[in-house]
mmCIF file of C-alpha atoms in Angstrom:
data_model
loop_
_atom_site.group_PDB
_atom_site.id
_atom_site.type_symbol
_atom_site.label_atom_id
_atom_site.label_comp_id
_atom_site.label_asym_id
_atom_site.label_seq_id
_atom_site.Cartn_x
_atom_site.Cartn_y
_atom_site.Cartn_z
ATOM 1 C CA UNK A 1 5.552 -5.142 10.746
ATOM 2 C CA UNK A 2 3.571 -3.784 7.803
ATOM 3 C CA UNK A 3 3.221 -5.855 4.619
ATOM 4 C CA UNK A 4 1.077 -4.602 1.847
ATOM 5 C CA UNK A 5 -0.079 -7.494 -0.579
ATOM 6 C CA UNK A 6 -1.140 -6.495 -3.948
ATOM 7 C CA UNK A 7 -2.493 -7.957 -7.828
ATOM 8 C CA UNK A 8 -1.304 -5.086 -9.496
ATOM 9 C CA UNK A 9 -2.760 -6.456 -12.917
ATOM 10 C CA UNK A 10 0.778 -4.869 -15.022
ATOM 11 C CA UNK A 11 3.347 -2.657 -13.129
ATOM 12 C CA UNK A 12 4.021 -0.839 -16.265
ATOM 13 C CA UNK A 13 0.749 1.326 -15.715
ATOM 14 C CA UNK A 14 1.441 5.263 -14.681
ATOM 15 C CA UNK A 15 -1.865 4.888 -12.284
ATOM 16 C CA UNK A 16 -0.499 1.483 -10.725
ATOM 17 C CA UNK A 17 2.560 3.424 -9.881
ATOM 18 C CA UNK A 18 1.387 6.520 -8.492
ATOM 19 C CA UNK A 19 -1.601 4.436 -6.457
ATOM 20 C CA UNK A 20 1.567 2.419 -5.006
ATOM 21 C CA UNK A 21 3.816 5.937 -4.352
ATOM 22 C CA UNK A 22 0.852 6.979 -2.311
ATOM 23 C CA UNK A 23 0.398 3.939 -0.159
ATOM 24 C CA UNK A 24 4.272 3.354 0.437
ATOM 25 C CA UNK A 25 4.013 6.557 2.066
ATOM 26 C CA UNK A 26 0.927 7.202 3.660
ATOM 27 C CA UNK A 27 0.900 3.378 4.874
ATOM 28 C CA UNK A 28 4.369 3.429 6.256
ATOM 29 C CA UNK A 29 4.839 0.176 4.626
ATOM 30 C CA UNK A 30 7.945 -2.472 6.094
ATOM 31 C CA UNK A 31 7.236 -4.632 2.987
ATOM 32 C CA UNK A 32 5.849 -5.576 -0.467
ATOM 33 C CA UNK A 33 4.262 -8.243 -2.280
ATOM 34 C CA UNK A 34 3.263 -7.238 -5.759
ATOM 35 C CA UNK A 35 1.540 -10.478 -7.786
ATOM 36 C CA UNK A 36 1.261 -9.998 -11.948
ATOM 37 C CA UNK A 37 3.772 -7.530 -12.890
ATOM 38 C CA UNK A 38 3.514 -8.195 -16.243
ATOM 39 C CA UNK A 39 7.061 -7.142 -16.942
ATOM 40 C CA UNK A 40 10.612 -8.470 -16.499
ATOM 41 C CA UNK A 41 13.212 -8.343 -13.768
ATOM 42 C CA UNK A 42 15.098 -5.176 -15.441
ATOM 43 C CA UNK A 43 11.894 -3.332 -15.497
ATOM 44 C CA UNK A 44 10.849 -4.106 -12.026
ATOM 45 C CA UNK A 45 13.914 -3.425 -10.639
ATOM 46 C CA UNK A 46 13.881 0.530 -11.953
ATOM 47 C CA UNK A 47 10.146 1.117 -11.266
ATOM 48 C CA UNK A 48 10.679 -0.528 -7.426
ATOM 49 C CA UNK A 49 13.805 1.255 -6.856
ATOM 50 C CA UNK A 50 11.863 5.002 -7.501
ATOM 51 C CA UNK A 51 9.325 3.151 -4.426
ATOM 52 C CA UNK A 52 12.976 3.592 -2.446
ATOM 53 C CA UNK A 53 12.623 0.296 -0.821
ATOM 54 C CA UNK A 54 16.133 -1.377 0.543
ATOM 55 C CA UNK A 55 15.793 -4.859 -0.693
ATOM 56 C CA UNK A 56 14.245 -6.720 -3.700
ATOM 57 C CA UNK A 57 13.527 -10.255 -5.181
ATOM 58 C CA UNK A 58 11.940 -10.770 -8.288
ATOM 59 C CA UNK A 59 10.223 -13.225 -10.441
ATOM 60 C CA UNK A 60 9.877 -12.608 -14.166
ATOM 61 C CA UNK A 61 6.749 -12.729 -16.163
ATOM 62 C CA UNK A 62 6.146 -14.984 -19.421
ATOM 63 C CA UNK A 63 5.077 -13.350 -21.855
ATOM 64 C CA UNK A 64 2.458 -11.074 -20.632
ATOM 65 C CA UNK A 65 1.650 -12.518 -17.540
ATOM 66 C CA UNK A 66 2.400 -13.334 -14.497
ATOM 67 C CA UNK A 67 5.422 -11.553 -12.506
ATOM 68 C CA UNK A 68 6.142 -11.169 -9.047
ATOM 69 C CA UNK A 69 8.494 -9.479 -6.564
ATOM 70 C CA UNK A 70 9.058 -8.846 -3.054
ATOM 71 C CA UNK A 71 10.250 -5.458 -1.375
ATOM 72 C CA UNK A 72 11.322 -4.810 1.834
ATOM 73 C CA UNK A 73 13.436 -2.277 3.735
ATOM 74 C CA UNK A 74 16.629 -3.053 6.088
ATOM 75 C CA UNK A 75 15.169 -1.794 9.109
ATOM 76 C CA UNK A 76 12.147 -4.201 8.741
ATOM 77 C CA UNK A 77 14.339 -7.437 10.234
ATOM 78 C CA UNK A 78 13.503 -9.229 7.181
ATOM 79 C CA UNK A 79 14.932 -12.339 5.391
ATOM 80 C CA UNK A 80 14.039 -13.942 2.295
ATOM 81 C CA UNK A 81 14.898 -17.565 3.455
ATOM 82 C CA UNK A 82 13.399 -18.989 -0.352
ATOM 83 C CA UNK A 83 11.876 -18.157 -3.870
ATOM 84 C CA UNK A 84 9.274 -20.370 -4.808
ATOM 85 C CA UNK A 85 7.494 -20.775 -8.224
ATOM 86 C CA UNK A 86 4.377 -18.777 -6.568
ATOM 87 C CA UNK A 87 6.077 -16.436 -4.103
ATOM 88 C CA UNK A 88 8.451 -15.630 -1.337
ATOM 89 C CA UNK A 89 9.176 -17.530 2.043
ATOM 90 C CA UNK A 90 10.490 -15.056 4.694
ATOM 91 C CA UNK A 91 11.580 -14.969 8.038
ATOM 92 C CA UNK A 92 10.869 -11.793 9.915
ATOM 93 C CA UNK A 93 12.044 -10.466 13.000
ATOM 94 C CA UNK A 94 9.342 -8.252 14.135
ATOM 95 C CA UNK A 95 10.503 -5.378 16.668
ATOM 96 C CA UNK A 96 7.148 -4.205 16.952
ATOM 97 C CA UNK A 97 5.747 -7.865 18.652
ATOM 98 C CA UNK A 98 9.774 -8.952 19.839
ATOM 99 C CA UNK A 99 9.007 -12.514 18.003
ATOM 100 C CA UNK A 100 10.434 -14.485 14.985
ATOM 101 C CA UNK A 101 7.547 -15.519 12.696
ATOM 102 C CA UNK A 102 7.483 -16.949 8.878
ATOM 103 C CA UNK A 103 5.934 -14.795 6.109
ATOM 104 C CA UNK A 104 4.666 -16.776 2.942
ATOM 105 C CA UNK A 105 3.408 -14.256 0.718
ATOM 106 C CA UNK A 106 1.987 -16.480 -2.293
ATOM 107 C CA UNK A 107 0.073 -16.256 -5.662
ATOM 108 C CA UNK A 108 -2.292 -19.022 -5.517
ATOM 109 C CA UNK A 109 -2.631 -21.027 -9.112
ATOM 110 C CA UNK A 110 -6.301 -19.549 -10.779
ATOM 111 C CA UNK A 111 -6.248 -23.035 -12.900
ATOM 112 C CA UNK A 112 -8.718 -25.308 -11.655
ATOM 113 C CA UNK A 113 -6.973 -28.381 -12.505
ATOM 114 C CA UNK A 114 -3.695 -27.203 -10.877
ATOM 115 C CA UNK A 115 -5.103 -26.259 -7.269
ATOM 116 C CA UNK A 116 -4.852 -29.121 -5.658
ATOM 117 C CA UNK A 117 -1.518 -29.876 -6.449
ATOM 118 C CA UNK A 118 -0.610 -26.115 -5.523
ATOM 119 C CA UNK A 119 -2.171 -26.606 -1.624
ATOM 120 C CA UNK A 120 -0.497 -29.819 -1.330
ATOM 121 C CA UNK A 121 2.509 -28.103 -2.081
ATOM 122 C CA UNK A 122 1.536 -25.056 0.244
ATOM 123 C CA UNK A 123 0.738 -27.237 3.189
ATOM 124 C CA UNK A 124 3.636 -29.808 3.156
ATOM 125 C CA UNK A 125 5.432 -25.323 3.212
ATOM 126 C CA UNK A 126 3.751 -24.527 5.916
ATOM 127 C CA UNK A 127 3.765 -28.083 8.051
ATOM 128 C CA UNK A 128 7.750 -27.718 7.509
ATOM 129 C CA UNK A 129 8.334 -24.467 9.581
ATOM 130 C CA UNK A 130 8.657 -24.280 13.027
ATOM 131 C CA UNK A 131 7.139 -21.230 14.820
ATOM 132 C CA UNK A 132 4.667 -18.907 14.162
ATOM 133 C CA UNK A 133 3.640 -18.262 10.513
ATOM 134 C CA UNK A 134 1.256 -15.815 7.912
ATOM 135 C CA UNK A 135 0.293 -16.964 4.791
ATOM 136 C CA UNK A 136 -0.936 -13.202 2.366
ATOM 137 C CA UNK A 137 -1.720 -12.839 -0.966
ATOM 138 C CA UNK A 138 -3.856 -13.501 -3.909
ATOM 139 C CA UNK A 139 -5.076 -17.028 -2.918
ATOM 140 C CA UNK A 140 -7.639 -17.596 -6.413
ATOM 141 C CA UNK A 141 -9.874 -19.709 -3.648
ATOM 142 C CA UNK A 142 -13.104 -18.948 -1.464
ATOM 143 C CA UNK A 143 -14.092 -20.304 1.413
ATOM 144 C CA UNK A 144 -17.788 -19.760 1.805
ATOM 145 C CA UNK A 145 -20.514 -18.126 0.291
ATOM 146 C CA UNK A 146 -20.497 -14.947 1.909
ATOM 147 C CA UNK A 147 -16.856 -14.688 -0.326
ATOM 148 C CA UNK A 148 -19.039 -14.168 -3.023
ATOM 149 C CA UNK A 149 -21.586 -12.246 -5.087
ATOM 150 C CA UNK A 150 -22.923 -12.378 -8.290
ATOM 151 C CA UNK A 151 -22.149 -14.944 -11.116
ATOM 152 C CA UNK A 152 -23.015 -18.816 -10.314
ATOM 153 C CA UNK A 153 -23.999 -19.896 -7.314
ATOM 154 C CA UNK A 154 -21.814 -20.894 -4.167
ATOM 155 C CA UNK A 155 -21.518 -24.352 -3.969
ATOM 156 C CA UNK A 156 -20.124 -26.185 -1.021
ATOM 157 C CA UNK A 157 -16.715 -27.603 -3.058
ATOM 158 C CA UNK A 158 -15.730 -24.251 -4.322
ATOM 159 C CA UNK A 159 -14.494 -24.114 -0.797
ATOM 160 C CA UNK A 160 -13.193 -27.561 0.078
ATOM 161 C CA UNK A 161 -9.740 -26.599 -0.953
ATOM 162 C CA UNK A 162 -9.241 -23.794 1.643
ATOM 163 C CA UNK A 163 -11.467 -25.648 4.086
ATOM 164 C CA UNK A 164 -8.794 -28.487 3.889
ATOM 165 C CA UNK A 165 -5.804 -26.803 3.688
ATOM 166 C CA UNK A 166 -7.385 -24.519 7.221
ATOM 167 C CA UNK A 167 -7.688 -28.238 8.787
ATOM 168 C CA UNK A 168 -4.576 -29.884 7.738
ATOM 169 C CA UNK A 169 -1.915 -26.688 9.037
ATOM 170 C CA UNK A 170 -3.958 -25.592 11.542
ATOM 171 C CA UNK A 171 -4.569 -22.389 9.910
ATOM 172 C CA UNK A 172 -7.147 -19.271 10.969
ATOM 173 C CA UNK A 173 -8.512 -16.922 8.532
ATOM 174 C CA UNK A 174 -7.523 -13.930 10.387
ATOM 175 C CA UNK A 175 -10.668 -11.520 9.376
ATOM 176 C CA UNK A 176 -10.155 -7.832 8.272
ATOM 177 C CA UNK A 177 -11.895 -4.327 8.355
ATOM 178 C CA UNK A 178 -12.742 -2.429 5.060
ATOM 179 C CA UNK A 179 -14.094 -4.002 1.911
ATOM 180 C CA UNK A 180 -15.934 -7.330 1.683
ATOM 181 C CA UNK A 181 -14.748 -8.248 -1.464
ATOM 182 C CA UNK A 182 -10.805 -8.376 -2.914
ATOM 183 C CA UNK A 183 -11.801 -8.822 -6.474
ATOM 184 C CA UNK A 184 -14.030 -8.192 -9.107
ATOM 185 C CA UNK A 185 -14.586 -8.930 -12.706
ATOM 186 C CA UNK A 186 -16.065 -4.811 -13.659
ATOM 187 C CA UNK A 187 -18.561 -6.239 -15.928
ATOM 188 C CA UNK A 188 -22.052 -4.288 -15.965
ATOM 189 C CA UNK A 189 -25.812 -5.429 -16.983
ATOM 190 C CA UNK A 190 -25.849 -7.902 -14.421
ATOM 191 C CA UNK A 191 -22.467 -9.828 -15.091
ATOM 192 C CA UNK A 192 -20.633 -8.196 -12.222
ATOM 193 C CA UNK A 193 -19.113 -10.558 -9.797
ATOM 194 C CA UNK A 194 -17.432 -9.869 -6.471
ATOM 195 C CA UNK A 195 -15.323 -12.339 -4.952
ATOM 196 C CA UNK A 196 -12.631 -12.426 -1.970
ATOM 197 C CA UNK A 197 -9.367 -13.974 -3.208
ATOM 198 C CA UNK A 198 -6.816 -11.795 -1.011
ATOM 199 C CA UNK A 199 -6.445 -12.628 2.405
ATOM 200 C CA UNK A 200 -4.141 -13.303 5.253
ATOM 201 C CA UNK A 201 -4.039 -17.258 7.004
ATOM 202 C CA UNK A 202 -1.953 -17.522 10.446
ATOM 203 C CA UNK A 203 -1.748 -20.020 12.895
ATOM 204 C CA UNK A 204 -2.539 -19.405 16.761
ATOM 205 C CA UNK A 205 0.851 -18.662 17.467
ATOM 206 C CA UNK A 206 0.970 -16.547 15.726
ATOM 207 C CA UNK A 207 -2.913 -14.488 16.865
ATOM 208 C CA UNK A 208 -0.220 -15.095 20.611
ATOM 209 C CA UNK A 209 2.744 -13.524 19.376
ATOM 210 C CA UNK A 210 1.021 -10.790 17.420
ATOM 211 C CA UNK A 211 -2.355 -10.383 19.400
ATOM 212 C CA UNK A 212 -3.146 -7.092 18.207
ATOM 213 C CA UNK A 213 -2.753 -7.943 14.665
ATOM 214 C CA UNK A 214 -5.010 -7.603 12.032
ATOM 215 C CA UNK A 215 -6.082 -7.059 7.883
ATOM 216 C CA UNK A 216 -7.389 -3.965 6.306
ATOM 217 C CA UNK A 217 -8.909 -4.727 2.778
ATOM 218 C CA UNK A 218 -8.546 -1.428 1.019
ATOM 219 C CA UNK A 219 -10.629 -0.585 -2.094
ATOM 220 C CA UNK A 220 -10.816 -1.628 -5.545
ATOM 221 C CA UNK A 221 -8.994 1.007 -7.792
ATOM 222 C CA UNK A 222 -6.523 0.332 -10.655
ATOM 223 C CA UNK A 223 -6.418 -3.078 -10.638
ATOM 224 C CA UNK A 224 -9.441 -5.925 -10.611
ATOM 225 C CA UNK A 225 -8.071 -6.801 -6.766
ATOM 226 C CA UNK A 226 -8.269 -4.589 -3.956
ATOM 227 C CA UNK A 227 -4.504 -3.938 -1.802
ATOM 228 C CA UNK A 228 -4.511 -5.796 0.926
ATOM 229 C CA UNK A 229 -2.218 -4.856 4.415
ATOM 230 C CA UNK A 230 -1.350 -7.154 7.011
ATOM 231 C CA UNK A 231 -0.544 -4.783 10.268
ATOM 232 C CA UNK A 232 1.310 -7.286 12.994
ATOM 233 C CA UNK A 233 0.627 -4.558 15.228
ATOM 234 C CA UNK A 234 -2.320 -2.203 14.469
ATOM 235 C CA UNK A 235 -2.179 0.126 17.128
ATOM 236 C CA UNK A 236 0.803 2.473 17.178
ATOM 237 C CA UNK A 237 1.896 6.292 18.184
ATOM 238 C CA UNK A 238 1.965 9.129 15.920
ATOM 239 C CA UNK A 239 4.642 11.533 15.620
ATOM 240 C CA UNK A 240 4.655 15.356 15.434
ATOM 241 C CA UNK A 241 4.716 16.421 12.317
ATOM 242 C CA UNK A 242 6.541 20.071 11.831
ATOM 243 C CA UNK A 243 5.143 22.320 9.241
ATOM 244 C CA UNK A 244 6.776 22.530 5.425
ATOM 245 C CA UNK A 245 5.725 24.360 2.698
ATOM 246 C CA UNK A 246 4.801 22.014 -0.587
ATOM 247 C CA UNK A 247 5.499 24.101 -3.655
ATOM 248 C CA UNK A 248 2.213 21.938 -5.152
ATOM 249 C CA UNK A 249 0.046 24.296 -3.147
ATOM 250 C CA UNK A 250 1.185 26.763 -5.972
ATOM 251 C CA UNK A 251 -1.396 24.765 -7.844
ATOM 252 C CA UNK A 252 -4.423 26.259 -6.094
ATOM 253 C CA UNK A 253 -4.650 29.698 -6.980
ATOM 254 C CA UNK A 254 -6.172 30.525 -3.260
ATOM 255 C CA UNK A 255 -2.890 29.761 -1.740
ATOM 256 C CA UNK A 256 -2.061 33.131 -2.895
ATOM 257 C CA UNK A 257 -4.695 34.946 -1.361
ATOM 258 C CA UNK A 258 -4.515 32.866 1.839
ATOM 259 C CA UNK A 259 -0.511 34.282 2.215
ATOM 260 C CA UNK A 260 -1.609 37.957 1.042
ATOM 261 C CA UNK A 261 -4.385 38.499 3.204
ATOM 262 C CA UNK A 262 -2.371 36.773 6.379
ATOM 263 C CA UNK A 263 1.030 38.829 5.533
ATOM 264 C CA UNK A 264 -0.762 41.915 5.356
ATOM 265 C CA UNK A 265 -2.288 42.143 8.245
ATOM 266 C CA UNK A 266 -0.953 45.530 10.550
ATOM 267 C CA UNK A 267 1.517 44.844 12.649
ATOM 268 C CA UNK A 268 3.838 47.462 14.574
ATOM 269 C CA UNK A 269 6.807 48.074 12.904
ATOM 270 C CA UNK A 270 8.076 48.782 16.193
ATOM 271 C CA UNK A 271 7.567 45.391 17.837
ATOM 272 C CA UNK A 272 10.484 43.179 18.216
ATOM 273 C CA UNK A 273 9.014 40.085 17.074
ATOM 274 C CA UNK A 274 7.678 42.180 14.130
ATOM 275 C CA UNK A 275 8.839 40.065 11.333
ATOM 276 C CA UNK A 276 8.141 36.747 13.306
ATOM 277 C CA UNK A 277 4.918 37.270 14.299
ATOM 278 C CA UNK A 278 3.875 37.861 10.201
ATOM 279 C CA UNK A 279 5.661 34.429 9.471
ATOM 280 C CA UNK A 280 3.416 32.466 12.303
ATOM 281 C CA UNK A 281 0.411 33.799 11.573
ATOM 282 C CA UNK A 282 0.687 33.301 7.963
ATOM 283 C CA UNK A 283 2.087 29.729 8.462
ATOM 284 C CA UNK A 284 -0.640 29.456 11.081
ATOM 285 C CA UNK A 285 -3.393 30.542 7.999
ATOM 286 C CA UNK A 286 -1.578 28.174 5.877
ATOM 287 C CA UNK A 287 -2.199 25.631 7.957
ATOM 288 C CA UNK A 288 -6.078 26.345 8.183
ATOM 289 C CA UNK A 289 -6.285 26.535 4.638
ATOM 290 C CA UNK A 290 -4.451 23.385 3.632
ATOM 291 C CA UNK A 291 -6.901 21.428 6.187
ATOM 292 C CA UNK A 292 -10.059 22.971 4.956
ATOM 293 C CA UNK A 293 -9.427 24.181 1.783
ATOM 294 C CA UNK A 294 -7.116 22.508 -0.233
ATOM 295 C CA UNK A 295 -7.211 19.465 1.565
ATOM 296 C CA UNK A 296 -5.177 16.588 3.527
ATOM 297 C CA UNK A 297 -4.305 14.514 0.709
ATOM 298 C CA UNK A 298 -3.885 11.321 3.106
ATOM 299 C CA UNK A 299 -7.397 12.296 4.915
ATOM 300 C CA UNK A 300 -8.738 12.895 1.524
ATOM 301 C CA UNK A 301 -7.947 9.665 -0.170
ATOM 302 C CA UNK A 302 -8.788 8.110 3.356
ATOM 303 C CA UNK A 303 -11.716 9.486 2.847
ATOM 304 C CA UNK A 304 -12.585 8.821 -0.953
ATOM 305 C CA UNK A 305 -11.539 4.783 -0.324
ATOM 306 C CA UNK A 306 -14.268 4.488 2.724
ATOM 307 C CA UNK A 307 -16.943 5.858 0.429
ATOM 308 C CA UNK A 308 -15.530 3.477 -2.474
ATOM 309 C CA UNK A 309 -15.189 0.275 0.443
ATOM 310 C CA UNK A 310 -19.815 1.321 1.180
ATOM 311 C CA UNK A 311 -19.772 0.851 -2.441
ATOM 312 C CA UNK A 312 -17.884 -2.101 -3.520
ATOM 313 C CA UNK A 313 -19.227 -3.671 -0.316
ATOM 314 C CA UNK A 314 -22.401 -4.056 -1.983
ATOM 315 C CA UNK A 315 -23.842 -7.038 -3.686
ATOM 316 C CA UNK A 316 -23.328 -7.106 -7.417
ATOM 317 C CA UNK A 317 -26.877 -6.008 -8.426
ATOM 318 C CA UNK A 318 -27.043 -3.111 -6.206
ATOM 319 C CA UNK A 319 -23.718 -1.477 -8.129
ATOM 320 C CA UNK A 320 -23.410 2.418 -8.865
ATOM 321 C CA UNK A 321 -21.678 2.537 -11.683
ATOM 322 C CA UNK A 322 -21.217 6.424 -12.352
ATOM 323 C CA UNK A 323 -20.498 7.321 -8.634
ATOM 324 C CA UNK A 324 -17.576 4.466 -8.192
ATOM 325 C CA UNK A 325 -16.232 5.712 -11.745
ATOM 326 C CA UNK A 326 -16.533 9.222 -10.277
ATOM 327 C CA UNK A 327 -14.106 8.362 -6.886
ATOM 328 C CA UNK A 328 -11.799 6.649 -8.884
ATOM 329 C CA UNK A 329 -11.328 9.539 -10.331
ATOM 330 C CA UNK A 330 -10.952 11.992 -8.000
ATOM 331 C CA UNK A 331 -8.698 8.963 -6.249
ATOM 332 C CA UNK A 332 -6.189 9.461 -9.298
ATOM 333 C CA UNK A 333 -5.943 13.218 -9.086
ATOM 334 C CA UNK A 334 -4.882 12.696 -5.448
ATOM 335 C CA UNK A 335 -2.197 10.473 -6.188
ATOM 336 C CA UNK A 336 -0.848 12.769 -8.743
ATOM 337 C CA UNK A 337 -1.158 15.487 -5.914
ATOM 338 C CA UNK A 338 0.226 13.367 -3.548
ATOM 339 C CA UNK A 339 3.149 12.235 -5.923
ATOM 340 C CA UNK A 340 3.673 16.064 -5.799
ATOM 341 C CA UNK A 341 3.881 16.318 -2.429
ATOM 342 C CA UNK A 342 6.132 12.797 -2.331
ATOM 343 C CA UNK A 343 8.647 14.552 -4.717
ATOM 344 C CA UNK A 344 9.334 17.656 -2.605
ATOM 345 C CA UNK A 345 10.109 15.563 0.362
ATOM 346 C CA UNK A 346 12.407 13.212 -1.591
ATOM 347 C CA UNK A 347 14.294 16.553 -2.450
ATOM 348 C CA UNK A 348 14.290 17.899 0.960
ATOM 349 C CA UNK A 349 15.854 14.834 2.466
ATOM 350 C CA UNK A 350 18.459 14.678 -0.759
ATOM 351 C CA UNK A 351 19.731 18.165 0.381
ATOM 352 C CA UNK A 352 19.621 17.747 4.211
ATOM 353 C CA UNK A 353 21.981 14.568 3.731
ATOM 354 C CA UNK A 354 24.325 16.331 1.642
ATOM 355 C CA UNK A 355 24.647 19.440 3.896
ATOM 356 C CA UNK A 356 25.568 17.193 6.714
ATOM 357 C CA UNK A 357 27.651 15.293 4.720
ATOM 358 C CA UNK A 358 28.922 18.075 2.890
ATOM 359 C CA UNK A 359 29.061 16.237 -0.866
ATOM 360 C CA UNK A 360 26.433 18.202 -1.917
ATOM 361 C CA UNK A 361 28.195 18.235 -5.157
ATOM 362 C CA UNK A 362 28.435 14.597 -4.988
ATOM 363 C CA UNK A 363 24.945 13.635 -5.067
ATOM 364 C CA UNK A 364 22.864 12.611 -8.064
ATOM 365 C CA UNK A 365 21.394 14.784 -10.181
ATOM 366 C CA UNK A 366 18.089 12.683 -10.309
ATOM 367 C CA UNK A 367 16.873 14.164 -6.594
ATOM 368 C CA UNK A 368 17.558 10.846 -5.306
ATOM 369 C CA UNK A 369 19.654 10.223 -2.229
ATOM 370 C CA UNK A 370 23.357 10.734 -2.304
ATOM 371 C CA UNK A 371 24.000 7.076 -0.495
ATOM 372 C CA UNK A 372 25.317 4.083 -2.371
ATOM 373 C CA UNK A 373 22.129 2.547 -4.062
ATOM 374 C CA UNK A 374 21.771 -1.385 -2.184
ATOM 375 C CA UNK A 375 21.650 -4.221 -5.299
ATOM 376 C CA UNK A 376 18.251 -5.081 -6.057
ATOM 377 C CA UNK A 377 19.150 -9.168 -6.578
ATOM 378 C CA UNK A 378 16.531 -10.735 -9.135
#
């Protein structure tokens, strides 16, 4: 089971939603935690719909802050068992580890003087379920020094709340690969301070049922927090993938001269397989050139966040400024390219389902699927 926990800092934002487009699809994601949506249910419910999840739950924003919701799809054997004032208690069925384990995916209070009252809460949650259970999201608490950098010094009660609430449910801070820090404040001249505030907590039953599992802290993009994904079984098989044509190669004017030069290559007229043999080798080139050339956009942005993860992994005074703003960058035209990309494939599955259903003139005109959308309950 894959569960991607994010602070999306407002919903609303064009780069919030094309960052998440990219993610739901490269990441292969079973669920979704989104913390400060800034918006209401209505608004949620049409923006997470176009993310073509199954299954919603929502919690509202005041005002301007605040918001949450929690997106899943059907296959994922998930079951929202509660809404709490902070998040979402589930119970998931995980095919991929054959066990039953409890998700809590949680906003932790930022308000010093309502923490402790909010883990008392959290641990008389987690002391009431039987099983195995995960604990993700934006916690707003540290746990030791190395969770921070920059700003005040680390003092040892800054940490007594999650040190506490470890030792009273019996809870493991599971660890993760990628960046060191989840959040930072993106002030400059020397008031930049890095912190880790998104995490996963289990319990050994759940490191037993799920022993392969782990955390990947992506980087810091369009938001002040870093994504977050909780894999509850990191190693798994890739498909094949067949070739397909993505009319947003159209975009690059060397695509052109990439199908030229491979279609106009001699061949014998008089060969059987002459018309064949031009279409392989010029998918073939195609191939080739979208690797090298224009560029994986999944390997790309793979790429891109590693380089940003070196550099947010740093210690606030050792910050480059100008190259970080220079990935994001590049980071956003990706996700517009692979929006592109996204869009095409939407449309390609829209028209298979309606040849084999034959209601091709049934199916909405939006290039969304034919099927009966599922109720997104607030």
């Amino acid at each position: 089971m894959r569960a991607l926990s994010w602070n999306c800092r407002g919903l609303a934002r064009p780069a919030a939603i094309q960052a998440l487009k990219a993610w739901v699809k490269m990441l292969r994601l079973d669920c979704l935690f989104l913390m400060e949506t800034k918006i209401g249910v209505s608004q949620m419910v049409n923006i997470c719909r176009g993310l073509q999840f199954d299954y919603g739950k929502y919690i509202p924003s005041r005002g301007m802050a605040g918001g949450l919701c929690f997106l899943w799809n059907k296959d994922a054997g998930i079951e929202v068992t509660e809404i709490l004032d902070s998040g979402f208690l589930c119970k998931v069925e995980d095919k991929a580890v054959r066990h039953v384990w409890s998700l809590l995916a949680v906003y932790g209070t930022p308000y010093e003087e309502k923490k402790s009252d909010f883990w008392d809460f959290m641990t008389c949650k987690i002391n009431s379920q039987s099983g195995p259970w995960a604990l993700i999201g934006d916690l707003n608490v540290i746990l030791n020094n190395e969770d921070k950098s920059g700003g005040s010094a680390f003092m040892r009660r800054h940490g007594a709340i999650l040190q506490n609430f470890l030792f009273s449910t019996g809870g493991v801070n599971l660890g993760y690969s990628g960046c060191r820090y989840t959040w930072q404040n993106k002030r400059s001249n020397g008031h930049l301070v890095k912190e880790r505030l998104d995490r996963v907590i289990v319990d050994t039953d759940w490191l037993t049922a799920c022993p392969s599992g782990g955390v990947r802290n992506f980087p810091i993009t369009c938001s002040g927090h870093s994504p977050i994904l909780l894999d509850s079984c990191v190693t798994k098989p890739k498909g094949f993938r067949p070739f397909r044509f993505f009319e947003a190669w159209f975009n690059d004017p060397s695509s052109w001269d990439v199908i030229k030069e491979a279609w106009s290559r001699d061949v014998s007229s008089e060969e059987l397989s002459y018309l064949g043999k031009k279409i392989n080798r010029t998918q073939s080139a195609l191939r080739w050139w979208s690797k090298h050339v224009y560029g994986d956009c999944d390997m790309r942005i793979k790429n891109l966040e590693l380089e940003l993860q070196a550099l947010q992994s740093k210690e606030a005074h050792e910050v480059d400024s100008v190259a970080e703003a220079t990935i994001l960058n590049n980071l956003g035209e990706l996700w517009k390219r692979k929006e592109s990309l996204w869009k095409q494939r939407s449309r390609e599955t829209w028209l298979a389902k309606g040849d084999r259903n034959s209601s091709f003139f049934h199916a909405s005109t939006d290039g969304g699927s034919e099927k009966e959308e599922p109720y997104m309950e607030p």
